Amino acid sequence: ALALASAICAASHELVWGRLLGRAVGNTAVGVGLTLTLFMLGSGAGSWLAARLVERGRASVRSYAAAELAIALGALVTLAHCLRDRPWSASLGVQGVPALVLDVVASSLVTLVPAIGMGLTYPLLVALTPPSPRRTTSLYAAGLVGAVLGFLGLAIVVAPRVGLDALGVAASVGNAVVGALSLVLLRAPSAPAASSPPLAAITASASPARGKPSGRRSPSTCRPRRPQRRSRSSPAGARR
């Protein structure tokens, strides 16, 4: 359920950014290309960061919830950046190619934070679930179904009725809800203390008791005794 909902929210953000980043940079084609580039870059950087967290043992439910919250807040900032009256280059009086470069850099810096958060969510979700090929496949399938349903349903039904700005806000709220639910649904139950025998009992059962013969002789007792050498000196009566 978390993978499905997170994928739907990610599809919503990609749809909104693909339309509104063109307005932020002043070029629709550049906006669409920038959206795809940032999503791919964020997925790679987020996956790399998730791998480092797993290797260091810091992958936890809180880290997943923090990633979802970062997506929600970063997407709201990106939406506010895209809905400005005019691009930053126009506000600063920059024109020509430098203006396009300035707008692309500003939009990339703002959008890259939630994009990295999206790249973090799936690897962390896989690391937090019990290791099973079937479970990993089901998570991937849920994410794929959520992305397809999100693009088709949101682009055809929701976006024309509520608008892109309302869709972006709703997707951000959805990420925040997914992060809050993960704190409850992914919380691992604590194992009882008596489920595993203590280490001292395992050691005592594996080693023989002290003071009792173990049934096996040590290597020192198994060695044959050397014959004692006779003394060369003989008694006085034997020399006769």
PDB file of C-alpha atoms in Angstrom:
ATOM      1  CA  ALA A   1       0.000   0.000   0.000  1.00  0.00           C
ATOM      2  CA  LEU A   2       2.816   2.410   0.821  1.00  0.00           C
ATOM      3  CA  ALA A   3       4.623   1.673  -2.446  1.00  0.00           C
ATOM      4  CA  LEU A   4       1.405   2.155  -4.434  1.00  0.00           C
ATOM      5  CA  ALA A   5       0.531   5.466  -2.767  1.00  0.00           C
ATOM      6  CA  SER A   6       4.099   6.769  -3.013  1.00  0.00           C
ATOM      7  CA  ALA A   7       4.238   5.916  -6.722  1.00  0.00           C
ATOM      8  CA  ILE A   8       0.953   7.738  -7.382  1.00  0.00           C
ATOM      9  CA  CYS A   9       2.291  10.839  -5.613  1.00  0.00           C
ATOM     10  CA  ALA A  10       5.549  10.638  -7.595  1.00  0.00           C
ATOM     11  CA  ALA A  11       3.608  10.434 -10.860  1.00  0.00           C
ATOM     12  CA  SER A  12       1.625  13.490  -9.808  1.00  0.00           C
ATOM     13  CA  HIS A  13       4.780  15.482  -9.114  1.00  0.00           C
ATOM     14  CA  GLU A  14       6.321  14.503 -12.427  1.00  0.00           C
ATOM     15  CA  LEU A  15       3.166  15.524 -14.264  1.00  0.00           C
ATOM     16  CA  VAL A  16       3.021  18.890 -12.510  1.00  0.00           C
ATOM     17  CA  TRP A  17       6.708  19.640 -12.941  1.00  0.00           C
ATOM     18  CA  GLY A  18       6.649  18.658 -16.604  1.00  0.00           C
ATOM     19  CA  ARG A  19       4.049  21.341 -17.219  1.00  0.00           C
ATOM     20  CA  LEU A  20       5.137  24.075 -14.811  1.00  0.00           C
ATOM     21  CA  LEU A  21       8.944  23.931 -15.104  1.00  0.00           C
ATOM     22  CA  GLY A  22       8.549  25.138 -18.687  1.00  0.00           C
ATOM     23  CA  ARG A  23       6.986  28.269 -17.246  1.00  0.00           C
ATOM     24  CA  ALA A  24       9.792  28.673 -14.715  1.00  0.00           C
ATOM     25  CA  VAL A  25      12.544  28.495 -17.355  1.00  0.00           C
ATOM     26  CA  GLY A  26      10.597  30.265 -20.083  1.00  0.00           C
ATOM     27  CA  ASN A  27      10.728  27.331 -22.521  1.00  0.00           C
ATOM     28  CA  THR A  28       8.318  24.371 -22.598  1.00  0.00           C
ATOM     29  CA  ALA A  29      10.699  21.962 -24.345  1.00  0.00           C
ATOM     30  CA  VAL A  30      13.507  22.784 -21.926  1.00  0.00           C
ATOM     31  CA  GLY A  31      11.098  22.338 -19.014  1.00  0.00           C
ATOM     32  CA  VAL A  32      10.075  18.830 -20.104  1.00  0.00           C
ATOM     33  CA  GLY A  33      13.682  17.799 -20.690  1.00  0.00           C
ATOM     34  CA  LEU A  34      14.708  19.268 -17.343  1.00  0.00           C
ATOM     35  CA  THR A  35      11.972  17.294 -15.588  1.00  0.00           C
ATOM     36  CA  LEU A  36      13.138  13.980 -17.056  1.00  0.00           C
ATOM     37  CA  THR A  37      16.781  14.797 -16.287  1.00  0.00           C
ATOM     38  CA  LEU A  38      16.061  15.693 -12.674  1.00  0.00           C
ATOM     39  CA  PHE A  39      13.955  12.572 -12.124  1.00  0.00           C
ATOM     40  CA  MET A  40      16.696  10.318 -13.473  1.00  0.00           C
ATOM     41  CA  LEU A  41      19.404  12.144 -11.539  1.00  0.00           C
ATOM     42  CA  GLY A  42      17.358  12.085  -8.353  1.00  0.00           C
ATOM     43  CA  SER A  43      16.623   8.369  -8.717  1.00  0.00           C
ATOM     44  CA  GLY A  44      20.314   7.553  -9.110  1.00  0.00           C
ATOM     45  CA  ALA A  45      21.477   9.796  -6.278  1.00  0.00           C
ATOM     46  CA  GLY A  46      18.701   8.577  -3.977  1.00  0.00           C
ATOM     47  CA  SER A  47      19.492   4.923  -4.670  1.00  0.00           C
ATOM     48  CA  TRP A  48      23.195   5.530  -3.984  1.00  0.00           C
ATOM     49  CA  LEU A  49      22.378   7.307  -0.721  1.00  0.00           C
ATOM     50  CA  ALA A  50      20.000   4.522   0.320  1.00  0.00           C
ATOM     51  CA  ALA A  51      22.723   1.935  -0.311  1.00  0.00           C
ATOM     52  CA  ARG A  52      25.110   3.862   1.941  1.00  0.00           C
ATOM     53  CA  LEU A  53      22.466   3.995   4.692  1.00  0.00           C
ATOM     54  CA  VAL A  54      21.853   0.254   4.449  1.00  0.00           C
ATOM     55  CA  GLU A  55      25.575  -0.563   4.558  1.00  0.00           C
ATOM     56  CA  ARG A  56      26.059   1.555   7.680  1.00  0.00           C
ATOM     57  CA  GLY A  57      22.978   0.138   9.390  1.00  0.00           C
ATOM     58  CA  ARG A  58      21.118   3.472   9.418  1.00  0.00           C
ATOM     59  CA  ALA A  59      18.190   2.429   7.239  1.00  0.00           C
ATOM     60  CA  SER A  60      15.199   2.750   9.549  1.00  0.00           C
ATOM     61  CA  VAL A  61      11.518   3.574   9.449  1.00  0.00           C
ATOM     62  CA  ARG A  62      12.332   7.130  10.491  1.00  0.00           C
ATOM     63  CA  SER A  63      14.651   7.558   7.517  1.00  0.00           C
ATOM     64  CA  TYR A  64      11.886   6.436   5.156  1.00  0.00           C
ATOM     65  CA  ALA A  65       9.398   8.796   6.808  1.00  0.00           C
ATOM     66  CA  ALA A  66      11.960  11.604   6.576  1.00  0.00           C
ATOM     67  CA  ALA A  67      12.366  10.926   2.842  1.00  0.00           C
ATOM     68  CA  GLU A  68       8.611  11.169   2.297  1.00  0.00           C
ATOM     69  CA  LEU A  69       8.462  14.388   4.321  1.00  0.00           C
ATOM     70  CA  ALA A  70      11.360  15.825   2.300  1.00  0.00           C
ATOM     71  CA  ILE A  71       9.424  15.050  -0.888  1.00  0.00           C
ATOM     72  CA  ALA A  72       6.330  16.801   0.466  1.00  0.00           C
ATOM     73  CA  LEU A  73       8.134  19.960   1.573  1.00  0.00           C
ATOM     74  CA  GLY A  74      10.432  20.079  -1.456  1.00  0.00           C
ATOM     75  CA  ALA A  75       7.513  19.660  -3.849  1.00  0.00           C
ATOM     76  CA  LEU A  76       5.692  22.583  -2.224  1.00  0.00           C
ATOM     77  CA  VAL A  77       8.778  24.771  -2.610  1.00  0.00           C
ATOM     78  CA  THR A  78       9.118  23.673  -6.243  1.00  0.00           C
ATOM     79  CA  LEU A  79       5.452  24.472  -6.852  1.00  0.00           C
ATOM     80  CA  ALA A  80       5.878  27.944  -5.370  1.00  0.00           C
ATOM     81  CA  HIS A  81       8.966  28.442  -7.564  1.00  0.00           C
ATOM     82  CA  CYS A  82       7.094  27.428 -10.711  1.00  0.00           C
ATOM     83  CA  LEU A  83       4.053  29.604  -9.947  1.00  0.00           C
ATOM     84  CA  ARG A  84       6.022  32.845  -9.758  1.00  0.00           C
ATOM     85  CA  ASP A  85       4.790  35.706 -11.903  1.00  0.00           C
ATOM     86  CA  ARG A  86       7.979  35.669 -13.969  1.00  0.00           C
ATOM     87  CA  PRO A  87      11.270  33.754 -13.979  1.00  0.00           C
ATOM     88  CA  TRP A  88      14.218  34.766 -11.813  1.00  0.00           C
ATOM     89  CA  SER A  89      16.133  35.974 -14.849  1.00  0.00           C
ATOM     90  CA  ALA A  90      13.410  38.489 -15.677  1.00  0.00           C
ATOM     91  CA  SER A  91      13.377  39.716 -12.073  1.00  0.00           C
ATOM     92  CA  LEU A  92      17.162  40.225 -12.173  1.00  0.00           C
ATOM     93  CA  GLY A  93      17.158  41.800 -15.631  1.00  0.00           C
ATOM     94  CA  VAL A  94      19.210  39.034 -17.290  1.00  0.00           C
ATOM     95  CA  GLN A  95      18.526  38.302 -20.952  1.00  0.00           C
ATOM     96  CA  GLY A  96      19.543  35.849 -23.661  1.00  0.00           C
ATOM     97  CA  VAL A  97      21.386  32.599 -23.051  1.00  0.00           C
ATOM     98  CA  PRO A  98      22.569  33.636 -19.544  1.00  0.00           C
ATOM     99  CA  ALA A  99      18.929  34.083 -18.576  1.00  0.00           C
ATOM    100  CA  LEU A 100      18.065  30.534 -19.672  1.00  0.00           C
ATOM    101  CA  VAL A 101      21.095  29.108 -17.844  1.00  0.00           C
ATOM    102  CA  LEU A 102      20.165  31.005 -14.667  1.00  0.00           C
ATOM    103  CA  ASP A 103      16.581  29.764 -14.732  1.00  0.00           C
ATOM    104  CA  VAL A 104      17.628  26.155 -15.409  1.00  0.00           C
ATOM    105  CA  VAL A 105      20.144  26.185 -12.545  1.00  0.00           C
ATOM    106  CA  ALA A 106      17.648  27.739 -10.119  1.00  0.00           C
ATOM    107  CA  SER A 107      14.932  25.268 -11.047  1.00  0.00           C
ATOM    108  CA  SER A 108      17.337  22.336 -10.779  1.00  0.00           C
ATOM    109  CA  LEU A 109      18.506  23.290  -7.306  1.00  0.00           C
ATOM    110  CA  VAL A 110      14.938  23.603  -6.079  1.00  0.00           C
ATOM    111  CA  THR A 111      13.606  20.425  -7.687  1.00  0.00           C
ATOM    112  CA  LEU A 112      16.582  18.163  -6.987  1.00  0.00           C
ATOM    113  CA  VAL A 113      15.778  17.790  -3.273  1.00  0.00           C
ATOM    114  CA  PRO A 114      12.366  16.107  -3.703  1.00  0.00           C
ATOM    115  CA  ALA A 115      13.741  14.138  -6.673  1.00  0.00           C
ATOM    116  CA  ILE A 116      16.457  12.614  -4.466  1.00  0.00           C
ATOM    117  CA  GLY A 117      13.795  11.826  -1.879  1.00  0.00           C
ATOM    118  CA  MET A 118      11.852   9.888  -4.503  1.00  0.00           C
ATOM    119  CA  GLY A 119      14.969   7.902  -5.314  1.00  0.00           C
ATOM    120  CA  LEU A 120      15.372   7.067  -1.629  1.00  0.00           C
ATOM    121  CA  THR A 121      11.907   5.672  -0.984  1.00  0.00           C
ATOM    122  CA  TYR A 122      11.903   2.406  -2.942  1.00  0.00           C
ATOM    123  CA  PRO A 123      15.340   1.100  -1.799  1.00  0.00           C
ATOM    124  CA  LEU A 124      14.539   1.973   1.811  1.00  0.00           C
ATOM    125  CA  LEU A 125      11.159   0.287   1.550  1.00  0.00           C
ATOM    126  CA  VAL A 126      12.803  -2.868   0.224  1.00  0.00           C
ATOM    127  CA  ALA A 127      15.381  -2.793   3.031  1.00  0.00           C
ATOM    128  CA  LEU A 128      12.710  -2.385   5.716  1.00  0.00           C
ATOM    129  CA  THR A 129      10.572  -5.324   4.573  1.00  0.00           C
ATOM    130  CA  PRO A 130      11.393  -9.001   5.298  1.00  0.00           C
ATOM    131  CA  PRO A 131      13.895 -10.325   2.736  1.00  0.00           C
ATOM    132  CA  SER A 132      11.922 -12.319   0.198  1.00  0.00           C
ATOM    133  CA  PRO A 133      12.022 -12.353  -3.625  1.00  0.00           C
ATOM    134  CA  ARG A 134       8.229 -12.409  -3.713  1.00  0.00           C
ATOM    135  CA  ARG A 135       7.994  -9.395  -1.395  1.00  0.00           C
ATOM    136  CA  THR A 136      10.501  -7.408  -3.464  1.00  0.00           C
ATOM    137  CA  THR A 137       8.635  -8.265  -6.662  1.00  0.00           C
ATOM    138  CA  SER A 138       5.324  -7.212  -5.136  1.00  0.00           C
ATOM    139  CA  LEU A 139       6.791  -3.859  -4.077  1.00  0.00           C
ATOM    140  CA  TYR A 140       8.137  -3.246  -7.571  1.00  0.00           C
ATOM    141  CA  ALA A 141       4.802  -4.250  -9.128  1.00  0.00           C
ATOM    142  CA  ALA A 142       2.902  -1.935  -6.757  1.00  0.00           C
ATOM    143  CA  GLY A 143       5.182   0.946  -7.703  1.00  0.00           C
ATOM    144  CA  LEU A 144       4.746   0.238 -11.408  1.00  0.00           C
ATOM    145  CA  VAL A 145       0.950   0.035 -11.133  1.00  0.00           C
ATOM    146  CA  GLY A 146       0.870   3.227  -9.084  1.00  0.00           C
ATOM    147  CA  ALA A 147       2.956   5.095 -11.658  1.00  0.00           C
ATOM    148  CA  VAL A 148       0.751   3.949 -14.566  1.00  0.00           C
ATOM    149  CA  LEU A 149      -2.489   4.703 -12.748  1.00  0.00           C
ATOM    150  CA  GLY A 150      -1.120   8.020 -11.599  1.00  0.00           C
ATOM    151  CA  PHE A 151      -0.156   9.178 -15.072  1.00  0.00           C
ATOM    152  CA  LEU A 152      -3.301   7.976 -16.824  1.00  0.00           C
ATOM    153  CA  GLY A 153      -5.831   8.868 -14.156  1.00  0.00           C
ATOM    154  CA  LEU A 154      -4.336  12.159 -13.054  1.00  0.00           C
ATOM    155  CA  ALA A 155      -3.495  13.457 -16.515  1.00  0.00           C
ATOM    156  CA  ILE A 156      -6.891  12.593 -17.998  1.00  0.00           C
ATOM    157  CA  VAL A 157      -9.338  12.948 -15.113  1.00  0.00           C
ATOM    158  CA  VAL A 158      -7.953  14.904 -12.168  1.00  0.00           C
ATOM    159  CA  ALA A 159      -5.653  17.545 -13.639  1.00  0.00           C
ATOM    160  CA  PRO A 160      -8.180  19.079 -16.090  1.00  0.00           C
ATOM    161  CA  ARG A 161     -10.736  19.457 -13.295  1.00  0.00           C
ATOM    162  CA  VAL A 162      -8.737  20.690 -10.295  1.00  0.00           C
ATOM    163  CA  GLY A 163      -5.712  22.247 -12.011  1.00  0.00           C
ATOM    164  CA  LEU A 164      -1.996  21.557 -11.740  1.00  0.00           C
ATOM    165  CA  ASP A 165      -1.414  23.677  -8.658  1.00  0.00           C
ATOM    166  CA  ALA A 166      -4.118  21.874  -6.654  1.00  0.00           C
ATOM    167  CA  LEU A 167      -2.798  18.526  -7.901  1.00  0.00           C
ATOM    168  CA  GLY A 168       0.694  19.399  -6.717  1.00  0.00           C
ATOM    169  CA  VAL A 169      -0.572  20.367  -3.260  1.00  0.00           C
ATOM    170  CA  ALA A 170      -2.616  17.157  -3.023  1.00  0.00           C
ATOM    171  CA  ALA A 171       0.419  15.066  -3.980  1.00  0.00           C
ATOM    172  CA  SER A 172       2.517  16.768  -1.303  1.00  0.00           C
ATOM    173  CA  VAL A 173      -0.136  16.052   1.298  1.00  0.00           C
ATOM    174  CA  GLY A 174      -0.178  12.446   0.079  1.00  0.00           C
ATOM    175  CA  ASN A 175       3.580  12.111   0.648  1.00  0.00           C
ATOM    176  CA  ALA A 176       3.205  13.483   4.171  1.00  0.00           C
ATOM    177  CA  VAL A 177       0.407  10.988   4.903  1.00  0.00           C
ATOM    178  CA  VAL A 178       2.484   8.097   3.520  1.00  0.00           C
ATOM    179  CA  GLY A 179       5.392   9.105   5.760  1.00  0.00           C
ATOM    180  CA  ALA A 180       3.136   9.219   8.826  1.00  0.00           C
ATOM    181  CA  LEU A 181       1.564   5.849   8.031  1.00  0.00           C
ATOM    182  CA  SER A 182       4.988   4.260   7.560  1.00  0.00           C
ATOM    183  CA  LEU A 183       5.801   4.967  11.212  1.00  0.00           C
ATOM    184  CA  VAL A 184       2.891   2.706  12.153  1.00  0.00           C
ATOM    185  CA  LEU A 185       2.816   0.072   9.408  1.00  0.00           C
ATOM    186  CA  LEU A 186       6.568  -0.574   9.182  1.00  0.00           C
ATOM    187  CA  ARG A 187       7.233  -0.713  12.903  1.00  0.00           C
ATOM    188  CA  ALA A 188       8.796  -4.102  13.590  1.00  0.00           C
ATOM    189  CA  PRO A 189       7.354  -5.997  16.562  1.00  0.00           C
ATOM    190  CA  SER A 190       9.772  -6.493  19.429  1.00  0.00           C
ATOM    191  CA  ALA A 191      10.915 -10.080  19.871  1.00  0.00           C
ATOM    192  CA  PRO A 192      10.366 -11.672  23.292  1.00  0.00           C
ATOM    193  CA  ALA A 193      13.411 -11.990  25.482  1.00  0.00           C
ATOM    194  CA  ALA A 194      12.960 -15.738  26.096  1.00  0.00           C
ATOM    195  CA  SER A 195      12.767 -16.657  22.418  1.00  0.00           C
ATOM    196  CA  SER A 196      16.481 -17.372  22.164  1.00  0.00           C
ATOM    197  CA  PRO A 197      18.593 -19.174  24.786  1.00  0.00           C
ATOM    198  CA  PRO A 198      21.260 -17.123  26.521  1.00  0.00           C
ATOM    199  CA  LEU A 199      24.808 -17.287  25.311  1.00  0.00           C
ATOM    200  CA  ALA A 200      26.060 -18.856  28.558  1.00  0.00           C
ATOM    201  CA  ALA A 201      23.671 -21.808  28.168  1.00  0.00           C
ATOM    202  CA  ILE A 202      24.804 -22.390  24.586  1.00  0.00           C
ATOM    203  CA  THR A 203      28.446 -22.299  25.641  1.00  0.00           C
ATOM    204  CA  ALA A 204      27.865 -24.673  28.560  1.00  0.00           C
ATOM    205  CA  SER A 205      26.047 -27.204  26.395  1.00  0.00           C
ATOM    206  CA  ALA A 206      28.685 -27.079  23.683  1.00  0.00           C
ATOM    207  CA  SER A 207      31.698 -27.562  25.997  1.00  0.00           C
ATOM    208  CA  PRO A 208      32.208 -30.558  28.395  1.00  0.00           C
ATOM    209  CA  ALA A 209      31.736 -30.021  32.086  1.00  0.00           C
ATOM    210  CA  ARG A 210      34.798 -29.391  34.169  1.00  0.00           C
ATOM    211  CA  GLY A 211      36.033 -32.196  36.412  1.00  0.00           C
ATOM    212  CA  LYS A 212      34.350 -34.979  34.416  1.00  0.00           C
ATOM    213  CA  PRO A 213      36.160 -37.206  31.958  1.00  0.00           C
ATOM    214  CA  SER A 214      35.234 -36.396  28.421  1.00  0.00           C
ATOM    215  CA  GLY A 215      35.835 -39.938  27.118  1.00  0.00           C
ATOM    216  CA  ARG A 216      38.713 -38.812  24.937  1.00  0.00           C
ATOM    217  CA  ARG A 217      42.308 -38.749  25.912  1.00  0.00           C
ATOM    218  CA  SER A 218      44.360 -35.705  25.327  1.00  0.00           C
ATOM    219  CA  PRO A 219      47.214 -35.904  22.842  1.00  0.00           C
ATOM    220  CA  SER A 220      49.714 -35.920  25.715  1.00  0.00           C
ATOM    221  CA  THR A 221      48.264 -39.112  27.221  1.00  0.00           C
ATOM    222  CA  CYS A 222      48.113 -40.899  23.892  1.00  0.00           C
ATOM    223  CA  ARG A 223      51.848 -40.652  23.286  1.00  0.00           C
ATOM    224  CA  PRO A 224      53.837 -43.898  23.936  1.00  0.00           C
ATOM    225  CA  ARG A 225      56.204 -43.837  26.852  1.00  0.00           C
ATOM    226  CA  ARG A 226      59.879 -43.859  26.065  1.00  0.00           C
ATOM    227  CA  PRO A 227      61.873 -46.826  27.482  1.00  0.00           C
ATOM    228  CA  GLN A 228      64.145 -45.898  30.329  1.00  0.00           C
ATOM    229  CA  ARG A 229      67.837 -46.224  29.637  1.00  0.00           C
ATOM    230  CA  ARG A 230      69.832 -48.546  31.866  1.00  0.00           C
ATOM    231  CA  SER A 231      72.691 -47.078  33.779  1.00  0.00           C
ATOM    232  CA  ARG A 232      76.156 -48.051  32.575  1.00  0.00           C
ATOM    233  CA  SER A 233      77.447 -48.412  36.145  1.00  0.00           C
ATOM    234  CA  SER A 234      76.938 -51.894  37.577  1.00  0.00           C
ATOM    235  CA  PRO A 235      77.193 -52.992  41.183  1.00  0.00           C
ATOM    236  CA  ALA A 236      80.545 -54.078  42.530  1.00  0.00           C
ATOM    237  CA  GLY A 237      79.572 -57.727  42.880  1.00  0.00           C
ATOM    238  CA  ALA A 238      78.599 -58.027  39.264  1.00  0.00           C
ATOM    239  CA  ARG A 239      82.131 -57.190  37.971  1.00  0.00           C
ATOM    240  CA  ARG A 240      83.535 -60.408  39.209  1.00  0.00           C
TER     241      ARG A 240
END
